[in-house]
Short mmCIF file of C-alpha atoms in Angstrom, two decimals:
data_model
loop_
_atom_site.label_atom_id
_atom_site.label_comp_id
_atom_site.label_asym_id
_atom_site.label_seq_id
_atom_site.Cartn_x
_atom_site.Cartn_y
_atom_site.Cartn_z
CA UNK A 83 105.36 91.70 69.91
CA UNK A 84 106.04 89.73 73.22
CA UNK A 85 107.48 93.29 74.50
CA UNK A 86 103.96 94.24 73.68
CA UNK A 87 102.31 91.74 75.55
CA UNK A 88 104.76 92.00 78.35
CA UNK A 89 103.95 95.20 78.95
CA UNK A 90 100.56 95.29 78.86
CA UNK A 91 100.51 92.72 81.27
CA UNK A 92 102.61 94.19 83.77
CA UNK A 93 100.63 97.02 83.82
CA UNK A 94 97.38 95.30 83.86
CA UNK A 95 98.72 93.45 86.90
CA UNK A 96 99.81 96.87 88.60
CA UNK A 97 96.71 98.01 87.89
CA UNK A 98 94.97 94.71 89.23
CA UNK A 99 95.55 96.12 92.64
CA UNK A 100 92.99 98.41 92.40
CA UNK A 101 90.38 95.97 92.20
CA UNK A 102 92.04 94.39 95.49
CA UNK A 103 91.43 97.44 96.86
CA UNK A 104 88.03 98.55 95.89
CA UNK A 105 87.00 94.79 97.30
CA UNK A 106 88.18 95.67 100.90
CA UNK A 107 86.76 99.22 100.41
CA UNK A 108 83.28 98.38 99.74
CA UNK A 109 82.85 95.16 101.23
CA UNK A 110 84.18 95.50 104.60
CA UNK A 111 84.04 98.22 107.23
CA UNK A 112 87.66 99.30 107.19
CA UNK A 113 88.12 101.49 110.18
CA UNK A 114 88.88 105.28 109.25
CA UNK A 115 92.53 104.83 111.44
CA UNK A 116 93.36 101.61 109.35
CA UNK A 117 92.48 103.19 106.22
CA UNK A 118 94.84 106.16 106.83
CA UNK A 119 97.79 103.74 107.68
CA UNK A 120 97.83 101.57 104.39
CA UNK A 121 97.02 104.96 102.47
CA UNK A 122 100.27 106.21 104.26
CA UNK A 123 102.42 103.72 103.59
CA UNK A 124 101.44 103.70 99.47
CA UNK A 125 102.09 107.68 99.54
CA UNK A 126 105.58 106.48 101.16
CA UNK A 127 106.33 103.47 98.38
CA UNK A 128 105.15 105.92 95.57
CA UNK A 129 107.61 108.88 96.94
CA UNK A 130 110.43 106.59 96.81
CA UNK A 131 109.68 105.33 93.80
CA UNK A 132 109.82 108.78 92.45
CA UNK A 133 112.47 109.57 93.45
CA UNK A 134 114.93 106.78 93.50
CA UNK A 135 113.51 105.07 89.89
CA UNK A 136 111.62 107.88 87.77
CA UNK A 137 113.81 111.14 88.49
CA UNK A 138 117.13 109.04 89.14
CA UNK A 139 116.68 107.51 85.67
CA UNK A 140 115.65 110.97 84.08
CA UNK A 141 118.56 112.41 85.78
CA UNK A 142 120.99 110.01 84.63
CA UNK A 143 119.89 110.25 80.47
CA UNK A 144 119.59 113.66 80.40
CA UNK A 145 120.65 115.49 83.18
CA UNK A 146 119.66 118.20 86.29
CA UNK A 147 117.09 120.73 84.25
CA UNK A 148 115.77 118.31 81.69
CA UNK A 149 114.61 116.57 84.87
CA UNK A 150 113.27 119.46 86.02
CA UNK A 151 111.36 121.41 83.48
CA UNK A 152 109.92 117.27 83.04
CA UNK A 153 108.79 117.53 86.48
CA UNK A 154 107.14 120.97 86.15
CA UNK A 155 105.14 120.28 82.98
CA UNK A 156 104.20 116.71 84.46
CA UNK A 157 102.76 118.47 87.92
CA UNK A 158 101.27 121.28 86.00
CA UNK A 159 99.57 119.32 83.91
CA UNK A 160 98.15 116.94 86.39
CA UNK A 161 96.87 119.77 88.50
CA UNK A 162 95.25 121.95 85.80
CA UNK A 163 93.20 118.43 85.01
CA UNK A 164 92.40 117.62 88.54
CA UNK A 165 91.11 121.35 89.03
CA UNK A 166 88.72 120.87 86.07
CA UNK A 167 87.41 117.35 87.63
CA UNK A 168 87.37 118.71 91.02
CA UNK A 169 84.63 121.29 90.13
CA UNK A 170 82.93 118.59 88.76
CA UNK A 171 82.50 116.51 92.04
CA UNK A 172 85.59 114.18 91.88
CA UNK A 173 87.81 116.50 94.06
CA UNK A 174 87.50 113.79 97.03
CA UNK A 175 87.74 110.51 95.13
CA UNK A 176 90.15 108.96 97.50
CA UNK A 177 88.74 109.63 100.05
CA UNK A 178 86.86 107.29 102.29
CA UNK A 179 84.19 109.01 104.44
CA UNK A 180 81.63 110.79 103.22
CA UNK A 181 83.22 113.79 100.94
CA UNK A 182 82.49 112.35 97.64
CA UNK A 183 79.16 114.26 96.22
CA UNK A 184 76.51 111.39 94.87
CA UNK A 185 74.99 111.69 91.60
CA UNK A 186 71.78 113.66 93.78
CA UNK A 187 73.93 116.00 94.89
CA UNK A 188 76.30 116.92 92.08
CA UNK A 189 75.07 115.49 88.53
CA UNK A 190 77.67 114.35 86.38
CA UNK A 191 79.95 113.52 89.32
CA UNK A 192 80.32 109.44 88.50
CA UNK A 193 81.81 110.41 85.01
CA UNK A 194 83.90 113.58 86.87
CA UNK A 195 85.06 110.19 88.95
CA UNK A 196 86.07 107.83 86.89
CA UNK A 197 88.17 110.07 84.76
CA UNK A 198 90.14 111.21 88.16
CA UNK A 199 90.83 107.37 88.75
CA UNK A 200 92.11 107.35 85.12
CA UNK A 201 93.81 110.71 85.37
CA UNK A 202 95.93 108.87 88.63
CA UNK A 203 96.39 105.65 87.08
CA UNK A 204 97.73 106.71 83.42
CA UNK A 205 100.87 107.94 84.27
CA UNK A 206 102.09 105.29 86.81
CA UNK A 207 101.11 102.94 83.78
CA UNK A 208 103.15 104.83 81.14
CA UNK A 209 106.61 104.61 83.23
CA UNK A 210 106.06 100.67 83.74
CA UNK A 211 105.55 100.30 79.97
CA UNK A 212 108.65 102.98 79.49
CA UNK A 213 110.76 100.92 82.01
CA UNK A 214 111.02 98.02 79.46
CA UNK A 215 112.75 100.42 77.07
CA UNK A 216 116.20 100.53 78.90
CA UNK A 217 117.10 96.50 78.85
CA UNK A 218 114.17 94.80 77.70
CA UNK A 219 112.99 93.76 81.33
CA UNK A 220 110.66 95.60 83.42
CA UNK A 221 111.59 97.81 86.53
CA UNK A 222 110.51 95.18 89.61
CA UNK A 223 110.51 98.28 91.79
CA UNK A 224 107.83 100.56 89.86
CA UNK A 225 105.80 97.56 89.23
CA UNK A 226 105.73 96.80 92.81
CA UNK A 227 105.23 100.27 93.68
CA UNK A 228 101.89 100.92 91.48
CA UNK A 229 101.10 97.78 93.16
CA UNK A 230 101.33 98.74 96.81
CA UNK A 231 100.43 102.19 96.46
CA UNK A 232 97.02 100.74 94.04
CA UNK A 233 95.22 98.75 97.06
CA UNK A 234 94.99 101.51 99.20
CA UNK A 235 94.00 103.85 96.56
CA UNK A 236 91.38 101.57 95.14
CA UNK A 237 90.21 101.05 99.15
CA UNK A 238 90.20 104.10 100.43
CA UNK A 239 87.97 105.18 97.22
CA UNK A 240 85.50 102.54 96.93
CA UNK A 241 84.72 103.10 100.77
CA UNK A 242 84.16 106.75 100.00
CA UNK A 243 81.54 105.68 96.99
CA UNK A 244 80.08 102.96 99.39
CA UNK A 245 79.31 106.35 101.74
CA UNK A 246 77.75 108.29 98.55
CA UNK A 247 75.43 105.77 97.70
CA UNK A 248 77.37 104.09 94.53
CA UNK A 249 76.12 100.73 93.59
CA UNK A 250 78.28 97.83 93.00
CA UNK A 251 77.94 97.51 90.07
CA UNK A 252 79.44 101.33 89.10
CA UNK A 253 82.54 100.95 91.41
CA UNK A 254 83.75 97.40 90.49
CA UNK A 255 82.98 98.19 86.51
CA UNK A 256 85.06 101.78 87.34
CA UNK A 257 88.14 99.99 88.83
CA UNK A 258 88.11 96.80 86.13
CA UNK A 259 87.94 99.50 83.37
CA UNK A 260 90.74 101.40 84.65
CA UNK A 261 92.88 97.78 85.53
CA UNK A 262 92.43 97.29 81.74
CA UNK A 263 92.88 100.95 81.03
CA UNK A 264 96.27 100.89 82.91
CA UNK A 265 97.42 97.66 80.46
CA UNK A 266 96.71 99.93 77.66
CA UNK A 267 98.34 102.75 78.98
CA UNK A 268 101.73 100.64 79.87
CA UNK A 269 101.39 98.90 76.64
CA UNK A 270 101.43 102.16 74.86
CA UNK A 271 104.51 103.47 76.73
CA UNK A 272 106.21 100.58 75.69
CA UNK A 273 104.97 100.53 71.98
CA UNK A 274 105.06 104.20 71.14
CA UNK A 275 107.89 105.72 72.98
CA UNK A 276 110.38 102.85 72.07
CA UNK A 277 112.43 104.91 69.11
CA UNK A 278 112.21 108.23 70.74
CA UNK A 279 115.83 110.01 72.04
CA UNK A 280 117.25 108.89 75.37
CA UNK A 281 116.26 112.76 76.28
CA UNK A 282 112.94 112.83 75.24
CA UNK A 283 112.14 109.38 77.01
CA UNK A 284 114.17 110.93 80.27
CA UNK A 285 111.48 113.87 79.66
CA UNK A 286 108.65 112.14 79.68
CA UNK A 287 109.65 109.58 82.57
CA UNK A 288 110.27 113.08 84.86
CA UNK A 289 106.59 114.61 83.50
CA UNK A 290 105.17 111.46 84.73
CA UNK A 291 107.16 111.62 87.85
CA UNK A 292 105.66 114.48 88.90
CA UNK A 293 102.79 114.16 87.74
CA UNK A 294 102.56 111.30 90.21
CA UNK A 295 104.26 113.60 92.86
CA UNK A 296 101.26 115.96 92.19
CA UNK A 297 98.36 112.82 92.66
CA UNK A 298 100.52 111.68 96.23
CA UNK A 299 99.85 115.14 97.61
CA UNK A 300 96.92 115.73 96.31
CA UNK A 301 94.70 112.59 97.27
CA UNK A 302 96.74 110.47 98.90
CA UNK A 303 98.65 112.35 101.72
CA UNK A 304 95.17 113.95 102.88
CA UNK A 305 93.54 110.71 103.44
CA UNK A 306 96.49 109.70 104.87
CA UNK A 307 96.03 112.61 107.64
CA UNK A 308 92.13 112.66 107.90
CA UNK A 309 92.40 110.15 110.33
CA UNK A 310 96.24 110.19 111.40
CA UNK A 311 97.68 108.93 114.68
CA UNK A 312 101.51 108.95 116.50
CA UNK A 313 102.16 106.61 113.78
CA UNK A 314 101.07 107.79 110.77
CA UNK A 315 104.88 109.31 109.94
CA UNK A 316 106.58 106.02 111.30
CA UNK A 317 104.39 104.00 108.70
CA UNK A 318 104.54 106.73 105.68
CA UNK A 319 108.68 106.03 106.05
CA UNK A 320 107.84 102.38 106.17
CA UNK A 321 106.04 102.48 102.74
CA UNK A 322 109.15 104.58 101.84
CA UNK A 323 112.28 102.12 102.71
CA UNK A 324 110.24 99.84 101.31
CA UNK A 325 110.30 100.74 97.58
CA UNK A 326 113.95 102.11 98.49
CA UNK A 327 114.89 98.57 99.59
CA UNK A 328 113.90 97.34 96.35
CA UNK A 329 115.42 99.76 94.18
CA UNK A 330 119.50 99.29 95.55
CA UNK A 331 118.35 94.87 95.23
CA UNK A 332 116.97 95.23 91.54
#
């Protein structure tokens, strides 16, 4: 049970970030340049997380093509999901200007919304909850990552709601729902993948690694270059060395 809880909590507190995000997003007038730099630097923590904790793990319990066909099936399915929402108006939401479609303009595009912020935040969630499996403690490093790479996401999208006419009441109920929906989601990880095969966990960790490789490029990276400037790649390896800094001190 207090693996459970642990869990849960870890991912509700990943997920937490979100909410610090959405509050600088819709609050304050974030300039477009600064918006691009934090949203840089999460794509940069989430790619080395990636790579040096989801597919190095998956690699290590199962091997090159397990890895592989993991990471396939995870991007695959991501994108076929995002290309239904995107037809329903939630193709731009993490984006901060004025792309995202109000409710006027496309109907049904709040709920096409809040299931993209779901569809990104799941299976970040799922690994954290996973993570506990291999020696009862949590990975620091993909906690931290969700973290990081969660305010900017969460910022970058509630400014773009701000600019289609979303009240406040819609985007801070959106990003607490999907906080607690990201608990759930690492809680379940935890509770319902804990007696499956080292292979079939090393599976699942690469399906959600690219899965998340799949959200980075498609809503984070072109925020991150709406707006870009000399130092968008300086700060995008920042992000990077970042996570990788706390990956070789967990």
């Amino acid at each position: 049970m207090a693996g459970w809880l642990q869990a849960g909590g870890w991912g509700l507190l990943a997920g937490s970030a979100l909410l610090v995000g959405a509050a600088l997003g819709y609050l304050a007038r974030i300039p477009g340049k600064a918006i691009a730099s934090v949203m840089a630097f999460g794509a940069g923590v989430l790619l080395s997380a990636v790579a040096f904790e989801l597919f190095a793990e998956a690699d290590a319990q199962a091997g090159l093509w397990p890895t592989a066909l993991g990471a396939v099936a995870g991007a695959a399915l991501y994108t076929g999901c995002n290309v239904l929402l995107a037809r329903r108006g939630a193709r731009h939401r993490k984006r901060s200007g004025d792309q995202q479609p109000s409710e006027s303009e496309q109907q049904g595009s709040g709920l096409a919304l809040a299931l993209g912020a779901l569809l990104d935040g799941v299976p970040e969630s799922i690994v954290i909850g996973t993570s506990l499996l291999g020696g009862g403690t949590v990975s620091v490093v993909t906690v931290a990552a969700v973290f990081l790479s969660n305010v900017p996401e969460g910022l970058a999208s509630a400014a773009g709601m701000r600019h289609a006419g979303r009240s406040k009441a819609y985007v801070f109920g959106l990003w607490t729902g999907i906080a607690v929906l990201s608990g759930i989601a690492s809680w379940a990880g935890y509770a319902l993948l804990g007696g499956v095969p080292a292979a079939v966990l090393a599976g699942i960790t690469a399906l959600a690694g690219g899965a998340i490789l799949a959200m980075v490029a498609d809503t984070m990276i072109p925020e991150a270059f709406e707006n870009a400037h000399l130092l968008i790649g300086l700060i995008t390896v920042a992000g990077f060395l970042t996570a990788f800094a706390l990956s070789q001190a967990e």
